[in-house]
mmCIF file of the C-alpha atoms, coordinates in Angstrom:
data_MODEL
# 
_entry.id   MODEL 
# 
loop_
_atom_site.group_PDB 
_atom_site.id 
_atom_site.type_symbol 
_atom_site.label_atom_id 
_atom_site.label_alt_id 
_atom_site.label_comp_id 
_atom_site.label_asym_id 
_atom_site.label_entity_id 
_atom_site.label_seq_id 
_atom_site.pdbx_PDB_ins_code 
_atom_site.Cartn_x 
_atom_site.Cartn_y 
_atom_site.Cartn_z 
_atom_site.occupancy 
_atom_site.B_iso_or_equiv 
_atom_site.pdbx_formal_charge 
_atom_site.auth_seq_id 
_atom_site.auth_comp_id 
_atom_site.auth_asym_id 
_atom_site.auth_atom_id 
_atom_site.pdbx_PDB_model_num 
ATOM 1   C CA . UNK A 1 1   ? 91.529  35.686  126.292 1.00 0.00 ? 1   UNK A CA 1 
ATOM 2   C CA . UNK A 1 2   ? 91.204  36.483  129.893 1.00 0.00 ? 2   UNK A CA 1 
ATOM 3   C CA . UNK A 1 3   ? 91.365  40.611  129.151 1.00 0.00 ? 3   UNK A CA 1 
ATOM 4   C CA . UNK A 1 4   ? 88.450  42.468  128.479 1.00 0.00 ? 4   UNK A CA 1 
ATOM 5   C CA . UNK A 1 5   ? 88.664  44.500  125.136 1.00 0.00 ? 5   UNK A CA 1 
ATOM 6   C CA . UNK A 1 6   ? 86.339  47.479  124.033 1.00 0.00 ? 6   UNK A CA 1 
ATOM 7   C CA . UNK A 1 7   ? 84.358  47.088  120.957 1.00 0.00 ? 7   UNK A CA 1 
ATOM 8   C CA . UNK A 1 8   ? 85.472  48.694  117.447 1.00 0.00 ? 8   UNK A CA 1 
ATOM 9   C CA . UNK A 1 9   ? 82.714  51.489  117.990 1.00 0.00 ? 9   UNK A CA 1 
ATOM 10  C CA . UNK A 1 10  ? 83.975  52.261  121.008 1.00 0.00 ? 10  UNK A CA 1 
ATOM 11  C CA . UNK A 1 11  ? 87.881  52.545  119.750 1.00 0.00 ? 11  UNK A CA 1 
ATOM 12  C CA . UNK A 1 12  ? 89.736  55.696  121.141 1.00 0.00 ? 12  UNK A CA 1 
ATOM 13  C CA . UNK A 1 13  ? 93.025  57.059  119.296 1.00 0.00 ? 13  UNK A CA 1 
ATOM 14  C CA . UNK A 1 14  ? 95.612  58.084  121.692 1.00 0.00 ? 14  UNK A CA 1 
ATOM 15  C CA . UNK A 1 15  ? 97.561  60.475  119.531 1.00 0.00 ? 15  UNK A CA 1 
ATOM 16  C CA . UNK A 1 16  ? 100.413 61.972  122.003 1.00 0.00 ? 16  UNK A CA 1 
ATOM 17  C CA . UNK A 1 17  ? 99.334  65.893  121.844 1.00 0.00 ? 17  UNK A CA 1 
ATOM 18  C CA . UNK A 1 18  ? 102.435 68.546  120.721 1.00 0.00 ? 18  UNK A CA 1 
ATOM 19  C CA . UNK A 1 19  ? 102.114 71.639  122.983 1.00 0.00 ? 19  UNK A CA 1 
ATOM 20  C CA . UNK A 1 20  ? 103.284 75.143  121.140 1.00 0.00 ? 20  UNK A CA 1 
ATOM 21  C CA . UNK A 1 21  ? 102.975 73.180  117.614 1.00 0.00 ? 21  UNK A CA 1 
ATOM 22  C CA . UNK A 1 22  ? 99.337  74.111  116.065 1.00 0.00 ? 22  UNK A CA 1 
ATOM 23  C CA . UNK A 1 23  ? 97.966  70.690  114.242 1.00 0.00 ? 23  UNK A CA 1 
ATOM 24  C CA . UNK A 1 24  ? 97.204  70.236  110.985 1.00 0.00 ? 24  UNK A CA 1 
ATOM 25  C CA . UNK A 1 25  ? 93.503  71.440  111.355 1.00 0.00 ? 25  UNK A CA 1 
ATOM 26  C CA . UNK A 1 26  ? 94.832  74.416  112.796 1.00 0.00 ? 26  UNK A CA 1 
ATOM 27  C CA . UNK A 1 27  ? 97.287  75.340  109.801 1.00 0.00 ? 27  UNK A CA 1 
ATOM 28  C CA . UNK A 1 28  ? 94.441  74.613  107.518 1.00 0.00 ? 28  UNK A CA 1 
ATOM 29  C CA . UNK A 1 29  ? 91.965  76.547  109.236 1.00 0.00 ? 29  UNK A CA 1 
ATOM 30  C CA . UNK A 1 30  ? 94.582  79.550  108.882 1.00 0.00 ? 30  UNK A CA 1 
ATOM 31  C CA . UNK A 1 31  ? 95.605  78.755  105.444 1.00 0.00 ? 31  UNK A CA 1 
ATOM 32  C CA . UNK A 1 32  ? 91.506  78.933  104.089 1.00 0.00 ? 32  UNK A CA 1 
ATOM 33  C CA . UNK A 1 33  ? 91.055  81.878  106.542 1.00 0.00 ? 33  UNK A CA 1 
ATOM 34  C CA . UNK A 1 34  ? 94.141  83.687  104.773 1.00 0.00 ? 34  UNK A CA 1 
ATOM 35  C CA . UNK A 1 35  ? 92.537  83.090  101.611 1.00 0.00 ? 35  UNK A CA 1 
ATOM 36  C CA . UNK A 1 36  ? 89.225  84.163  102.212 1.00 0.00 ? 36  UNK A CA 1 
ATOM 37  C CA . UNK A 1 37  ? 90.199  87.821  103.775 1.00 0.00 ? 37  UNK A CA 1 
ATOM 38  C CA . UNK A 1 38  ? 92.401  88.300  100.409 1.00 0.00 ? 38  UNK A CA 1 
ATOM 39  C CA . UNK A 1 39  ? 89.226  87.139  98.155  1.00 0.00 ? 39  UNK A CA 1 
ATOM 40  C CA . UNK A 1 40  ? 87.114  89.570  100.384 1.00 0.00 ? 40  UNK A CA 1 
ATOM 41  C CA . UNK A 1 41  ? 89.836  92.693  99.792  1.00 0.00 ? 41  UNK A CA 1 
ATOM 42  C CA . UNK A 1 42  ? 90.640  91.982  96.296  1.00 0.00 ? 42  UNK A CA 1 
ATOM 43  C CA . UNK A 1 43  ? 86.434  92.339  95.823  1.00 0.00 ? 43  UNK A CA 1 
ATOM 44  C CA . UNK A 1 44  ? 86.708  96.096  97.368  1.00 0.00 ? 44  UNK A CA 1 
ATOM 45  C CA . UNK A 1 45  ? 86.929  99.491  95.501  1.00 0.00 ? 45  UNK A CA 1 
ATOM 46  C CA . UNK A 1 46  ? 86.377  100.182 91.818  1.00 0.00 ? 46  UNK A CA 1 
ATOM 47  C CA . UNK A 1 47  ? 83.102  101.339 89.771  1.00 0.00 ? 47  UNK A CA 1 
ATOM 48  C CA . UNK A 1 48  ? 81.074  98.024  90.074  1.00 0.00 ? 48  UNK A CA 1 
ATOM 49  C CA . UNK A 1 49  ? 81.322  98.135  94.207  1.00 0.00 ? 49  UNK A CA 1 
ATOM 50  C CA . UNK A 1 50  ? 81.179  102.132 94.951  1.00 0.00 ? 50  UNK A CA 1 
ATOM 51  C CA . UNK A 1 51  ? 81.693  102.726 98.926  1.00 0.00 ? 51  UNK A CA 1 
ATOM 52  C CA . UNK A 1 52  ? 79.872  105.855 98.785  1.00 0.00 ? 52  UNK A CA 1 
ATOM 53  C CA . UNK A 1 53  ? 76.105  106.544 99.175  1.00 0.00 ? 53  UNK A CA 1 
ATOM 54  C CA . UNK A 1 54  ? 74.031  109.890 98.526  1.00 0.00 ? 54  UNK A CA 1 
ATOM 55  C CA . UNK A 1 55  ? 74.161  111.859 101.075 1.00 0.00 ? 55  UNK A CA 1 
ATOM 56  C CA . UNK A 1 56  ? 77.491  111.026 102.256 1.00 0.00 ? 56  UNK A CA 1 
ATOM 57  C CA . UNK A 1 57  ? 79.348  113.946 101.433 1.00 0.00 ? 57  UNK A CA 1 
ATOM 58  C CA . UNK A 1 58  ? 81.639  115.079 104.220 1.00 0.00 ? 58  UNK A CA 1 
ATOM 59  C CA . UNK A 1 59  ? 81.429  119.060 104.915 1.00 0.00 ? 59  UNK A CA 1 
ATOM 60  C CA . UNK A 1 60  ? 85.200  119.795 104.935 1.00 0.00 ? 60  UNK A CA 1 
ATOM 61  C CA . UNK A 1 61  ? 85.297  117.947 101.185 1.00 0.00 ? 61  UNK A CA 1 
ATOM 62  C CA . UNK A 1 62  ? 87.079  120.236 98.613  1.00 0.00 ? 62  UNK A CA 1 
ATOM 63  C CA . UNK A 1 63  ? 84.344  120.212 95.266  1.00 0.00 ? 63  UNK A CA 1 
ATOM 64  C CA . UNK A 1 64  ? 86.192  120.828 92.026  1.00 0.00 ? 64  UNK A CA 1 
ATOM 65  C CA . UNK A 1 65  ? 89.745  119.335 92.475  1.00 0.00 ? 65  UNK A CA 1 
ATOM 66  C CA . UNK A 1 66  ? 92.678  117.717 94.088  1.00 0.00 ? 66  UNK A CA 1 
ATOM 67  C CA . UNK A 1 67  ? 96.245  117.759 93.874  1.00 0.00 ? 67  UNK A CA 1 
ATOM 68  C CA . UNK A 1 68  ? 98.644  114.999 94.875  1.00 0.00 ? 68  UNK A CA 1 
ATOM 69  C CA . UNK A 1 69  ? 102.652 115.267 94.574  1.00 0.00 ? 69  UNK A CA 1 
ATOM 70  C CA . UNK A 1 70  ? 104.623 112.382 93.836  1.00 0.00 ? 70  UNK A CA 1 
ATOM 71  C CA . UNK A 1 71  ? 107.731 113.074 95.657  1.00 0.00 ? 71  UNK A CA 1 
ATOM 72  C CA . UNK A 1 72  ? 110.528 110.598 97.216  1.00 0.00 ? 72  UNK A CA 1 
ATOM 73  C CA . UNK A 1 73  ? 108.360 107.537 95.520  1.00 0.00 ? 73  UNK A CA 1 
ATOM 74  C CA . UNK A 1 74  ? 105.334 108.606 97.865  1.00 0.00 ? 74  UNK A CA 1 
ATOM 75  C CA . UNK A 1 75  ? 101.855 109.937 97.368  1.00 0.00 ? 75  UNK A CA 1 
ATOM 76  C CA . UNK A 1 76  ? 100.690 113.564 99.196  1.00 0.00 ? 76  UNK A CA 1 
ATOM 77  C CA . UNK A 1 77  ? 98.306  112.306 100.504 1.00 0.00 ? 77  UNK A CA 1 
ATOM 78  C CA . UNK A 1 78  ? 97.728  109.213 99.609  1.00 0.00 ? 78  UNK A CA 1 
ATOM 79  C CA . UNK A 1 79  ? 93.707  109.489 100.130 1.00 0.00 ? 79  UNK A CA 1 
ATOM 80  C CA . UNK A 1 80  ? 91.527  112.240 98.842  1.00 0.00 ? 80  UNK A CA 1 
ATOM 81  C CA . UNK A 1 81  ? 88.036  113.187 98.590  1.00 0.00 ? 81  UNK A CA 1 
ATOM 82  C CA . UNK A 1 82  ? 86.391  115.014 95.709  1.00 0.00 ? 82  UNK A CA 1 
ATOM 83  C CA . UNK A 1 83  ? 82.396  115.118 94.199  1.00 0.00 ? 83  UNK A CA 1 
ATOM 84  C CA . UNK A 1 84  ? 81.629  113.712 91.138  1.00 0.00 ? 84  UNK A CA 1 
ATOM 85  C CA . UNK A 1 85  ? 82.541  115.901 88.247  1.00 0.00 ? 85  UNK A CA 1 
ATOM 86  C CA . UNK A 1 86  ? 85.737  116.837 89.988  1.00 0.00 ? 86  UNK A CA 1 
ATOM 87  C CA . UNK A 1 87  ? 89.282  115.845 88.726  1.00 0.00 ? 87  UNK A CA 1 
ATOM 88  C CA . UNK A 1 88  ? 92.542  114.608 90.362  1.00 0.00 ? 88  UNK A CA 1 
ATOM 89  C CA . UNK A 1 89  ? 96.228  116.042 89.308  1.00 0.00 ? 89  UNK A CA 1 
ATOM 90  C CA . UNK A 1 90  ? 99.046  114.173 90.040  1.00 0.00 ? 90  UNK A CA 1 
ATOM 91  C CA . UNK A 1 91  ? 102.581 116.339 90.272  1.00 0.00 ? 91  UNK A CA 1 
ATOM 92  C CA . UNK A 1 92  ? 105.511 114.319 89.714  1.00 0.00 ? 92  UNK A CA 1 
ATOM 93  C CA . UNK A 1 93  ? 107.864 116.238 91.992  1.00 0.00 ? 93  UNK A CA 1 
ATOM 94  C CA . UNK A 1 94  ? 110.550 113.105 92.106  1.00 0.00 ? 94  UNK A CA 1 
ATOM 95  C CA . UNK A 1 95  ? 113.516 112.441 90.452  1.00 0.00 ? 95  UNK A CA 1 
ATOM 96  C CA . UNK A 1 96  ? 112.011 109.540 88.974  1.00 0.00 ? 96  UNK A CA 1 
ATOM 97  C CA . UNK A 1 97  ? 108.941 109.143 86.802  1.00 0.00 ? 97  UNK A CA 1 
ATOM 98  C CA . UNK A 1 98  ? 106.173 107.236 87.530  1.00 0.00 ? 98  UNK A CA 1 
ATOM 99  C CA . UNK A 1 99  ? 103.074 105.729 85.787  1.00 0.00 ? 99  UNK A CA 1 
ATOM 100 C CA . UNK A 1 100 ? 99.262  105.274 87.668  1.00 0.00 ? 100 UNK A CA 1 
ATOM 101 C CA . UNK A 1 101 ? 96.728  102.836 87.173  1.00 0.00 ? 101 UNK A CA 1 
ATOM 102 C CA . UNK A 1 102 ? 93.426  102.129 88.850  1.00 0.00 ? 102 UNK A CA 1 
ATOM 103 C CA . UNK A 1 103 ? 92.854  99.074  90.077  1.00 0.00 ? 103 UNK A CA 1 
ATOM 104 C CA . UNK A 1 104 ? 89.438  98.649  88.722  1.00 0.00 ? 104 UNK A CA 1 
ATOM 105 C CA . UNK A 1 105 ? 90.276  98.151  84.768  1.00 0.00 ? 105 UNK A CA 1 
ATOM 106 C CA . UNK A 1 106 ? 88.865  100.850 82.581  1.00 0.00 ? 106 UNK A CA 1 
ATOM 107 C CA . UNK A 1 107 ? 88.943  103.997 85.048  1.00 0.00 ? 107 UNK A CA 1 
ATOM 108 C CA . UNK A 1 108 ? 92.160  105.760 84.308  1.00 0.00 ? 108 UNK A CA 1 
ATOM 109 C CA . UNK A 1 109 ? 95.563  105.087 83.511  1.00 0.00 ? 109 UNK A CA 1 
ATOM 110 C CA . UNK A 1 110 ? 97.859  107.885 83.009  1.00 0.00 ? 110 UNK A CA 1 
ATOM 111 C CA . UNK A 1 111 ? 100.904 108.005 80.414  1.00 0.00 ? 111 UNK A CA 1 
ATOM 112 C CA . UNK A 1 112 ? 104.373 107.863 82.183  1.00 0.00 ? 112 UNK A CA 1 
ATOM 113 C CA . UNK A 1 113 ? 104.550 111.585 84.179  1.00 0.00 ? 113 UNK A CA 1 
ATOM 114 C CA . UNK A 1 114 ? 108.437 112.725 84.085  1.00 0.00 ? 114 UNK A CA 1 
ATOM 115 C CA . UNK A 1 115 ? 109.935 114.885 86.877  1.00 0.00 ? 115 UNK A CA 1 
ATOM 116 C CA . UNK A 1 116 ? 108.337 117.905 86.628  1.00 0.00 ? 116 UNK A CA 1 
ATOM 117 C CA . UNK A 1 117 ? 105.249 116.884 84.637  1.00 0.00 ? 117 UNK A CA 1 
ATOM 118 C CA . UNK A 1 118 ? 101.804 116.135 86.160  1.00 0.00 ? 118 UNK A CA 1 
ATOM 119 C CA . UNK A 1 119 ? 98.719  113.860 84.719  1.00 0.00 ? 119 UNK A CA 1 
ATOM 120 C CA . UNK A 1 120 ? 94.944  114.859 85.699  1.00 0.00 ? 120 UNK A CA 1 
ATOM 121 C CA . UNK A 1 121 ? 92.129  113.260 85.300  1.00 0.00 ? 121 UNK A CA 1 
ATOM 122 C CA . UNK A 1 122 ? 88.051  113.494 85.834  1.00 0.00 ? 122 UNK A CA 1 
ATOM 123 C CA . UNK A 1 123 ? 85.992  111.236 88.085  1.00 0.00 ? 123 UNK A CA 1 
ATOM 124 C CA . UNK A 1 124 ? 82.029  111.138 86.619  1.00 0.00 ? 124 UNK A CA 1 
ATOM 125 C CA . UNK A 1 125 ? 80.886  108.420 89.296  1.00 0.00 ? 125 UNK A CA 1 
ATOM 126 C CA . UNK A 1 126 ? 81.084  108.606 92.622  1.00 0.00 ? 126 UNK A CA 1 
ATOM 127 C CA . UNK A 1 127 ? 82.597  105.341 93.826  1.00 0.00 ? 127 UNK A CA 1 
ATOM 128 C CA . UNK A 1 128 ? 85.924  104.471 95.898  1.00 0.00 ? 128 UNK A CA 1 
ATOM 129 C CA . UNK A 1 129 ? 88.882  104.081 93.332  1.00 0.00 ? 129 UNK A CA 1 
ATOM 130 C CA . UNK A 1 130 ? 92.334  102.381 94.416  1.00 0.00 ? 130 UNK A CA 1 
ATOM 131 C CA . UNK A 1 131 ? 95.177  102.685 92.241  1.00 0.00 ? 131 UNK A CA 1 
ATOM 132 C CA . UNK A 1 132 ? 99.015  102.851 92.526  1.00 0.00 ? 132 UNK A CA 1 
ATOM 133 C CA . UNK A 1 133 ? 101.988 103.103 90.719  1.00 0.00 ? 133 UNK A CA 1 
ATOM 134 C CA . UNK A 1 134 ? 103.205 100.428 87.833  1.00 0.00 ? 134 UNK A CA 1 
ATOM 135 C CA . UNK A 1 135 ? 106.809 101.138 88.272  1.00 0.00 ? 135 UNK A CA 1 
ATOM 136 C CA . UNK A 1 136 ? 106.689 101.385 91.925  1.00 0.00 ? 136 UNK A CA 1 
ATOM 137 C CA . UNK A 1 137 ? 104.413 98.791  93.182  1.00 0.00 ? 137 UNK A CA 1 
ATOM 138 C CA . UNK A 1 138 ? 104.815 99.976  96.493  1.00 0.00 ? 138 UNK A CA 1 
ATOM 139 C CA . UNK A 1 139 ? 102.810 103.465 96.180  1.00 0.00 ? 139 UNK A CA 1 
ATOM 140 C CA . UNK A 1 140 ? 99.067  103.122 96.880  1.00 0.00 ? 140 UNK A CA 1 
ATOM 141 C CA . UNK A 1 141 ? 96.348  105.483 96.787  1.00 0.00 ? 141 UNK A CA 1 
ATOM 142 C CA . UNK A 1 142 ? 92.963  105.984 96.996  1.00 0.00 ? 142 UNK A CA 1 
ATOM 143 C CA . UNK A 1 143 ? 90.744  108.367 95.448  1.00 0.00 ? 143 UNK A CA 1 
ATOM 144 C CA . UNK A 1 144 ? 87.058  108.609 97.113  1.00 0.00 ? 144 UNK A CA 1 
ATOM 145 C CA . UNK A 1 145 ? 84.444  110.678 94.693  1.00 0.00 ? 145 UNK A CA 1 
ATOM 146 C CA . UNK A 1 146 ? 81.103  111.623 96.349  1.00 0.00 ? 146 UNK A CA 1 
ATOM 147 C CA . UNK A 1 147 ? 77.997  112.783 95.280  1.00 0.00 ? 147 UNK A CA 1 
ATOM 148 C CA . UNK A 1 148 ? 77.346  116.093 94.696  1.00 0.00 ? 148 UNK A CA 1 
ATOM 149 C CA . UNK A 1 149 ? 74.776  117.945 96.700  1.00 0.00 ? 149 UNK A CA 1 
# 
């Protein structure tokens, strides 16, 4: 043996490096990060996690009650504010009917609301409530209830 080898505890891996291609600590990294940001939002909203604190009322908030159309599979507006006490109608103005849920089990779901019908409902605690459409996935809404002064 005339050349002089390292060690084991000194061993080095030469692993060629890939530029543009992310490793596979890098893709994991993402992956867990991906998955804890969706366990974070899913544990948002609903009666057990209210967003609102006393006090927090904004000025411009309308007390008793809100009105949102469901027209052209949307929602009109899609956020509103009320105070607790105060209910939310929903006027199915589409051509289509539609069906809401909260999120949060156990807050409101309505019965399916024809063209031309509407659904309302009360809101006793002031919290932030999600909910959306069962036949249309894709409409979203939020209802934010306040306390009242």
């Amino acid at each position: 043996m005339t050349g002089r080898t390292s060690p084991i505890w000194q061993f080095r891996s030469r692993i060629p490096s890939r530029p543009g291609r992310p490793g596979r600590t890098g893709r994991l990294a993402a992956a867990i990060l991906l998955v804890l940001v969706g366990v974070l939002a899913g544990c948002s909203g609903g009666e057990d996690n209210p967003l609102v604190v006393p006090g927090d009322t904004p000025d411009t908030l309308a007390p008793g009650a809100a009105v949102i159309e469901l027209a052209d599979v949307t929602l009109k507006p899609r956020v509103v504010e009320i105070t607790e006490g105060g209910s939310v109608a929903w006027v199915n103005r589409d051509r289509t009917t539609h069906q809401l849920a909260s999120l949060a089990p156990n807050v409101f779901e309505s019965p399916r609301v024809g063209p031309g019908e509407s659904f309302t409902t009360a809101f006793t605690k002031p919290g932030t409530y999600p909910y959306y459409c069962t036949i249309h996935n894709e409409m979203k809404g939020t209802i934010v209830v306040y306390y009242a002064n």
